[in-house]
CSV table of C-alpha atoms in Angstrom, one decimal:
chain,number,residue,atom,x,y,z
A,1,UNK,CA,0.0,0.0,0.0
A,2,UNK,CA,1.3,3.2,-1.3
A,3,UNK,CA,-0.9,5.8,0.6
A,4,UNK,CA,-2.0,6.8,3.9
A,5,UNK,CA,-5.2,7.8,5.4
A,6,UNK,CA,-4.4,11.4,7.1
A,7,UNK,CA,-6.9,13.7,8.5
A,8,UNK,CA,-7.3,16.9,6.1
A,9,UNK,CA,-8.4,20.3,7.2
A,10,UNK,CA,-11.6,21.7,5.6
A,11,UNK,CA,-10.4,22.8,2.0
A,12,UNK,CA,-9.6,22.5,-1.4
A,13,UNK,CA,-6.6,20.4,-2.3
A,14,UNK,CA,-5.3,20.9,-5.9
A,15,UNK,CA,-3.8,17.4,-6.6
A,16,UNK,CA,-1.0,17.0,-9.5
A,17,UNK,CA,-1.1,13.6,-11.4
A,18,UNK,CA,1.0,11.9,-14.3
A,19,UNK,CA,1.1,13.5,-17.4
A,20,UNK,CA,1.6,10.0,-19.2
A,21,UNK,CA,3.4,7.3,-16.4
A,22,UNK,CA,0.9,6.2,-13.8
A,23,UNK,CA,3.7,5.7,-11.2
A,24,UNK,CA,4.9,9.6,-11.7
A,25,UNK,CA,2.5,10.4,-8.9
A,26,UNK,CA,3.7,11.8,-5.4
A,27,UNK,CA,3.5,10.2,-2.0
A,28,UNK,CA,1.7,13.1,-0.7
A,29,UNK,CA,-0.6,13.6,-3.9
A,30,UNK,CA,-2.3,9.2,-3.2
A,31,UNK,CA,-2.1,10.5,0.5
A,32,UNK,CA,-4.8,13.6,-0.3
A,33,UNK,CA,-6.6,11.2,-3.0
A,34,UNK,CA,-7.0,8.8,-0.8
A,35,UNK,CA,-8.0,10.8,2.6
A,36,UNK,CA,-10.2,14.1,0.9
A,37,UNK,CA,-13.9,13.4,2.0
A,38,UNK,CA,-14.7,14.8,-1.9
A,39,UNK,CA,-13.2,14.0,-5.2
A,40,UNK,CA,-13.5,16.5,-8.3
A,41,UNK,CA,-12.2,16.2,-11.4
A,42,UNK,CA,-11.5,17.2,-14.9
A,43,UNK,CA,-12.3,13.5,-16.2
A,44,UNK,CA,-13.9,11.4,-13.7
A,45,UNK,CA,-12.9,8.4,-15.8
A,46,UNK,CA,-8.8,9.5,-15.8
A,47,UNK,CA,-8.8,9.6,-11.7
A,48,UNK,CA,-11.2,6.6,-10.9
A,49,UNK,CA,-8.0,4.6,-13.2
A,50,UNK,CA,-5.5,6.5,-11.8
A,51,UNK,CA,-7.0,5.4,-8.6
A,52,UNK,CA,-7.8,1.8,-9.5
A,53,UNK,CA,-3.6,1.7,-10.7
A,54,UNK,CA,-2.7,3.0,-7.1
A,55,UNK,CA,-4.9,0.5,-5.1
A,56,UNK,CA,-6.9,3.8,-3.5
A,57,UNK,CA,-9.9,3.1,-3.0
A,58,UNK,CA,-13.3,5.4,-3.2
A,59,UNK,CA,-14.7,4.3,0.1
A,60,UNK,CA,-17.9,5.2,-1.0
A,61,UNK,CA,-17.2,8.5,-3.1
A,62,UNK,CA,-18.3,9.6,-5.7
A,63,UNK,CA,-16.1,11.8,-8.1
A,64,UNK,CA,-17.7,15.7,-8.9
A,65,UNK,CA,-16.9,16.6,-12.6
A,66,UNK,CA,-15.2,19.7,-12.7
A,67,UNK,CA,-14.9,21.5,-16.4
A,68,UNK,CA,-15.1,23.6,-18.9
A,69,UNK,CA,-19.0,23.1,-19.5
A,70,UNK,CA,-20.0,21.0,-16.4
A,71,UNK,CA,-21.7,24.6,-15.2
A,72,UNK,CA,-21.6,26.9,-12.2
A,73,UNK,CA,-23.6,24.0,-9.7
A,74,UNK,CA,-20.3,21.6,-9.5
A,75,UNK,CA,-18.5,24.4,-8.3
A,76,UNK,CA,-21.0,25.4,-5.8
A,77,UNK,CA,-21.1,22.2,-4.8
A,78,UNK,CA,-17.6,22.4,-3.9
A,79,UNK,CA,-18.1,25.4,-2.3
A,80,UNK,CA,-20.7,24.3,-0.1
A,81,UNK,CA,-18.3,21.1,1.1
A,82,UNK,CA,-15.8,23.0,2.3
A,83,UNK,CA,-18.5,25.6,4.0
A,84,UNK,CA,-19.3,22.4,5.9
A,85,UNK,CA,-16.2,21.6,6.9
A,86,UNK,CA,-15.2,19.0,4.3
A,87,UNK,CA,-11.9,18.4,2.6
A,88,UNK,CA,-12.1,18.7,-1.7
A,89,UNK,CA,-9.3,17.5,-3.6
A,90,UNK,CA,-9.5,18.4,-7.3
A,91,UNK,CA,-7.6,16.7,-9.8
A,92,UNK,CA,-7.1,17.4,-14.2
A,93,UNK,CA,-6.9,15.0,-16.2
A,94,UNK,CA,-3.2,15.1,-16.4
A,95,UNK,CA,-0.4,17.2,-15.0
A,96,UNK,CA,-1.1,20.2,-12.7
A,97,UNK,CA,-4.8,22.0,-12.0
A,98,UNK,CA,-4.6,25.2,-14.1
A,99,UNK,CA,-1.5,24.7,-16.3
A,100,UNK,CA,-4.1,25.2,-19.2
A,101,UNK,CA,-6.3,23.4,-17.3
A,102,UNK,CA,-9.8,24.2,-15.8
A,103,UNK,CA,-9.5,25.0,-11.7
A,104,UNK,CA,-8.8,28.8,-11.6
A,105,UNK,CA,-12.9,29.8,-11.2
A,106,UNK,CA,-12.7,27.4,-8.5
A,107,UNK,CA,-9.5,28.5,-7.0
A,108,UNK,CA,-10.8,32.2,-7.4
A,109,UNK,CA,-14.1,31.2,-5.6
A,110,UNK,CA,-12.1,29.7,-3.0
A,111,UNK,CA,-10.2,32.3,-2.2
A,112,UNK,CA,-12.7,35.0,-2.7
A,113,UNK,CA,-14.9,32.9,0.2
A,114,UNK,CA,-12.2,33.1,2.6
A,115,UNK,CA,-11.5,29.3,2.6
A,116,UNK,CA,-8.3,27.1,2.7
A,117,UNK,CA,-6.6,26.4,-0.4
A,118,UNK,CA,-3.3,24.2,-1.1
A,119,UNK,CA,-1.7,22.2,-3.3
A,120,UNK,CA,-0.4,18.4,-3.7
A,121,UNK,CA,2.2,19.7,-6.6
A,122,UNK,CA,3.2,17.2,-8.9
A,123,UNK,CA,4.2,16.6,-12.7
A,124,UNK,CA,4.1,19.3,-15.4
A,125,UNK,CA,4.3,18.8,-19.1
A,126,UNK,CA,5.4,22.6,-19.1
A,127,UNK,CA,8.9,21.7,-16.8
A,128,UNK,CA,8.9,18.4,-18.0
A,129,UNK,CA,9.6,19.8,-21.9
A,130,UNK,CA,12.0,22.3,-20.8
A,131,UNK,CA,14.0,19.8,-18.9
A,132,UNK,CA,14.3,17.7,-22.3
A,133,UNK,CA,14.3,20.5,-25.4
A,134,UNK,CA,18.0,21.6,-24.7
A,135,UNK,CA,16.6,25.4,-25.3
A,136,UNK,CA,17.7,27.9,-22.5
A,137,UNK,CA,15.8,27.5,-19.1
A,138,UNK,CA,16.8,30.6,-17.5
A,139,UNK,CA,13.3,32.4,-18.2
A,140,UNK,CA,10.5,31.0,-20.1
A,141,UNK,CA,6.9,32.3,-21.2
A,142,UNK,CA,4.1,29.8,-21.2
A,143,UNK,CA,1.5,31.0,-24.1
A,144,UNK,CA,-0.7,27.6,-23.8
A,145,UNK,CA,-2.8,26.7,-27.3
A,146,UNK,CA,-2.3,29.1,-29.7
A,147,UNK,CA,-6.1,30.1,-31.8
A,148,UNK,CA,-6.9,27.2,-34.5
A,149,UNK,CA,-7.3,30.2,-37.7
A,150,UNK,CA,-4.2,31.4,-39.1
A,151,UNK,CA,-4.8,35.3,-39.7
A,152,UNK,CA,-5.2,34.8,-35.5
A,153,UNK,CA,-2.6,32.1,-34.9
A,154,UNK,CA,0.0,34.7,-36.7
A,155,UNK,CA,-1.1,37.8,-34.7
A,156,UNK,CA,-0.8,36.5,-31.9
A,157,UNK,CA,2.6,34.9,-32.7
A,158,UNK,CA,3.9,38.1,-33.2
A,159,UNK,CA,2.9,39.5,-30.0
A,160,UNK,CA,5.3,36.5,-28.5
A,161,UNK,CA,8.5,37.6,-30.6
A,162,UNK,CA,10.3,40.0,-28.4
A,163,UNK,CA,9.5,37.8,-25.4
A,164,UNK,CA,13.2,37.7,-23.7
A,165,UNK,CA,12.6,33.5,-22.6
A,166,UNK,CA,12.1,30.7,-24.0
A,167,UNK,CA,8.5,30.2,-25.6
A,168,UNK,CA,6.2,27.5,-24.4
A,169,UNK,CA,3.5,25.8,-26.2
A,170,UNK,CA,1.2,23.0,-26.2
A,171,UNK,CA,-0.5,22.1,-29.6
A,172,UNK,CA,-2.9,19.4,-31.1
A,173,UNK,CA,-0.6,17.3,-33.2
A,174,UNK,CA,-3.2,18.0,-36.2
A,175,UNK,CA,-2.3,21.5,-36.2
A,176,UNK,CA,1.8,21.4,-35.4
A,177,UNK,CA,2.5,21.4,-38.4
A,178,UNK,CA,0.5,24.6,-39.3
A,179,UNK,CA,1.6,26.5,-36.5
A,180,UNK,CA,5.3,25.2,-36.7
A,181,UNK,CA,4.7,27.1,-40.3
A,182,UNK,CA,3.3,30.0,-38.8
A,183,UNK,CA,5.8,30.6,-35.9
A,184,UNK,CA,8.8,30.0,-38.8
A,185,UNK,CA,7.2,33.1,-40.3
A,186,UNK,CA,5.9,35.5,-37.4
A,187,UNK,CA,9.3,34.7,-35.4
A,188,UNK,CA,11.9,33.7,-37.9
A,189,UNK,CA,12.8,30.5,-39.7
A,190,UNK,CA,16.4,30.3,-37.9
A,191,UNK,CA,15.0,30.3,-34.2
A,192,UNK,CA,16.0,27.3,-32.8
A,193,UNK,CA,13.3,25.0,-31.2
A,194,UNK,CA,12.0,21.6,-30.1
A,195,UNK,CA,9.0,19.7,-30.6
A,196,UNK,CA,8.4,17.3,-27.7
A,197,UNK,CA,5.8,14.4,-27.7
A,198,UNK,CA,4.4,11.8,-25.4
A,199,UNK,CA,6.5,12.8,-22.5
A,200,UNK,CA,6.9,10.3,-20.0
A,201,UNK,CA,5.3,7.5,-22.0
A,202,UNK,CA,6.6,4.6,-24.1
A,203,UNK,CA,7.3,6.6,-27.4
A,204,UNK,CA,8.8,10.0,-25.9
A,205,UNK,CA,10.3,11.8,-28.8
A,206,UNK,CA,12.0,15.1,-28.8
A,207,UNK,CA,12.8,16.3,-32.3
A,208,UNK,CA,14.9,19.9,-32.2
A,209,UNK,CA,16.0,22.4,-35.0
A,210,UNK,CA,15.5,25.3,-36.2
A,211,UNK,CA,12.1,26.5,-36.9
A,212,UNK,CA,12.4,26.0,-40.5
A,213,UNK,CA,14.0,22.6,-40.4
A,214,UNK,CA,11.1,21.2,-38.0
A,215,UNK,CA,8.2,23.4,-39.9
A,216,UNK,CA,9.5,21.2,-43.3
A,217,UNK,CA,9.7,18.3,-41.1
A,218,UNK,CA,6.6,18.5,-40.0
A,219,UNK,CA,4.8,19.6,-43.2
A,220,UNK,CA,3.2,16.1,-44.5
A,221,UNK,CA,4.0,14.9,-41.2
A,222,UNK,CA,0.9,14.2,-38.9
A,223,UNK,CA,2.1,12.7,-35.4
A,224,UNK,CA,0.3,11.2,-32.4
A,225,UNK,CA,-0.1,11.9,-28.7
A,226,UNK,CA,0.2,14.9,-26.7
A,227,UNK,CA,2.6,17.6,-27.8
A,228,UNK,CA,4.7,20.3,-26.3
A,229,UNK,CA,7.0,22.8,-28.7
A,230,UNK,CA,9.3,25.1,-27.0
A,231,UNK,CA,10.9,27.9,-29.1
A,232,UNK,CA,14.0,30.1,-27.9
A,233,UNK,CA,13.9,33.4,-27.6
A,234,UNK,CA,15.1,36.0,-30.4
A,235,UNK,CA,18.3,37.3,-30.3
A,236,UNK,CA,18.9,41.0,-30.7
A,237,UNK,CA,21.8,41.9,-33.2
A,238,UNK,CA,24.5,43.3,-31.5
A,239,UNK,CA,26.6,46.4,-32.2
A,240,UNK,CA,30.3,47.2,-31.9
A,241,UNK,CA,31.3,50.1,-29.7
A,242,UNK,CA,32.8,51.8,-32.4
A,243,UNK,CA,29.8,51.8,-34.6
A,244,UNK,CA,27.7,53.2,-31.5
A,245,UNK,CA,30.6,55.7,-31.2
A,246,UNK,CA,30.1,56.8,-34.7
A,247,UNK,CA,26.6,56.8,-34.6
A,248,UNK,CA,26.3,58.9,-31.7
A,249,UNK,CA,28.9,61.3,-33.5
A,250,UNK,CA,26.1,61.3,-36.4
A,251,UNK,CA,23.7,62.5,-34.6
A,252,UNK,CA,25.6,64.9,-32.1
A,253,UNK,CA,26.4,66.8,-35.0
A,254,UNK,CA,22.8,67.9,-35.8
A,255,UNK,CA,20.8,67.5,-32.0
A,256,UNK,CA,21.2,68.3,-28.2
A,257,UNK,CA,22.8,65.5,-26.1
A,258,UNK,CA,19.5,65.1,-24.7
A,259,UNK,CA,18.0,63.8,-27.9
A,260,UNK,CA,20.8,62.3,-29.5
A,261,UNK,CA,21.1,60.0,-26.6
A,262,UNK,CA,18.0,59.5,-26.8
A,263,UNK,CA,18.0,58.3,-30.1
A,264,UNK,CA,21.1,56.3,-30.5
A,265,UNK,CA,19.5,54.2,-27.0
A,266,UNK,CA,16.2,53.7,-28.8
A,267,UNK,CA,17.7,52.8,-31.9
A,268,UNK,CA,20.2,50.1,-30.7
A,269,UNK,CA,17.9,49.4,-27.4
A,270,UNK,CA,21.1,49.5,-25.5
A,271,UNK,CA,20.9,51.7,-22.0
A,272,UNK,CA,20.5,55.3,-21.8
A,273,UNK,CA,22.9,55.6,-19.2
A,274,UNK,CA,25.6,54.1,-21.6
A,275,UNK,CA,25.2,56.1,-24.4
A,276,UNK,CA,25.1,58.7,-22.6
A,277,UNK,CA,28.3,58.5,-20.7
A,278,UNK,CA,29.9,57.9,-24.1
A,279,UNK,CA,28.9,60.9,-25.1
A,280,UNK,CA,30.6,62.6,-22.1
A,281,UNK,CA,33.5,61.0,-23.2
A,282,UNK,CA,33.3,62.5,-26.4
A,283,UNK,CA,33.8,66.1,-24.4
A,284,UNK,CA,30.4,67.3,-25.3
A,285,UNK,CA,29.9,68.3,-21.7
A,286,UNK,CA,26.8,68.0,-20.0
A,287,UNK,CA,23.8,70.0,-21.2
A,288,UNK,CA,20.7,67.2,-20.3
């Protein structure tokens, strides 16, 4: 027996499961399953298996479905249990509550009621990717699903292109192709990437390149399973200091300080504080 029967404060209890491998489940996550007085989750199916695999049994349970359309009377439900003093462990159908996932109107209501709320963390597709793709882990943006029409998928693409981190997404495997496509043209063919599929489970493949090389590979290409593509960050050109020098000489010639500093920062988005001391440097003096 992998679990333990623990006595739970009254509260919800947001419970991490495996994104693929049944036995990537915490201690402490079959602990909450198995103790909360009521189960909730995305797919009532997924956690009655994931239970069934564990050995935890129900007790006498039932499971609350908790989505995108099950309606405002499963979460008040909820509510109501843990008004009375009940524990309420939630659960998605894989990985963490949230994580493009449904939980945050419940989490919101919870909070907004004054009641407990903590977590059971477990695994994430998101950390899980980044610990595979060999892209830079330093910062990251999440973005989730990206829209289905192209005129959107593009816009919003482009928003995402200045983003200083690498760029997270996770995407139907009928559309990667199109929006490997899409993201070569919005954010440059050259970016280096990585499309990651099936984590955890029997046929984990990580396939990285540049943006181009993966958007041909995956142009007649349709795969299967659950996919996450990360995408690194642009890089900004950089500029010697003697061409900042001479640039700054440019424009010196014609403007104050003030604005020429200006300027030359904006144009190379370097610091003010840097072009400007150059500029002292250059025995302009200090008229800003």
């Amino acid at each position: 027996m992998n679990y333990q029967k623990i006595p739970l404060a009254a509260g919800l209890y947001f419970v991490g499961v495996p994104i693929g491998t049944a036995r990537d489940i915490t201690l402490r996550a079959l602990d909450v399953l198995a103790s909360a007085e009521v189960l909730a989750a995305e797919d009532t199916r997924s956690l009655r298996k994931l239970l069934d695999i564990h050995g935890v049994p129900l007790g006498g349970r039932t499971i609350v479905a908790l989505h995108d359309h099950s309606g405002k009377n499963a979460q008040d439900r909820l509510l109501k249990a843990i008004g009375d003093g009940q524990s309420v462990a939630y659960a998605s159908e894989a990985g963490m509550p949230l994580i493009a996932d449904p939980g945050f109107e419940l989490s919101r209501a919870v909070t907004d009621a004054g009641l407990m709320l903590t977590c059971a963390p477990g695994p994430s597709a998101v950390l899980t990717a980044l610990a595979l793709g060999g892209l830079p882990t330093d910062a990251f943006f999440f973005a989730g699903f990206l829209p289905n029409a192209k005129g959107a998928r593009l816009a919003a693409l482009q928003k995402l292109k200045d983003i200083p981190g690498t760029l997270v997404f996770y995407e139907s495997p009928k559309r990667v192709g199109a929006m490997l496509r899409d993201a070569a043209e919005a954010l440059g063919k050259e970016r280096p990437a990585a499309v990651c599929r099936e984590l955890t489970k029997k046929f984990e493949e990580i396939r990285r390149g540049s943006l181009a090389e993966l958007r041909d590979e995956y142009a007649e290409k349709t795969p299967k399973g659950e996919i996450v593509v990360l995408i690194d960050r642009g890089r900004l050109p950089t500029i010697s200091e003697h061409d900042l020098t001479s640039d700054l000489e440019t424009a010196l010639s014609t403007m104050s300080m003030r604005d020429a500093v200006d300027m030359v920062a904006q144009a190379h988005d370097v610091p003010r504080r840097q072009v400007y001391q150059m500029a002292l440097k250059l025995g302009k003096g200090d008229t800003t």
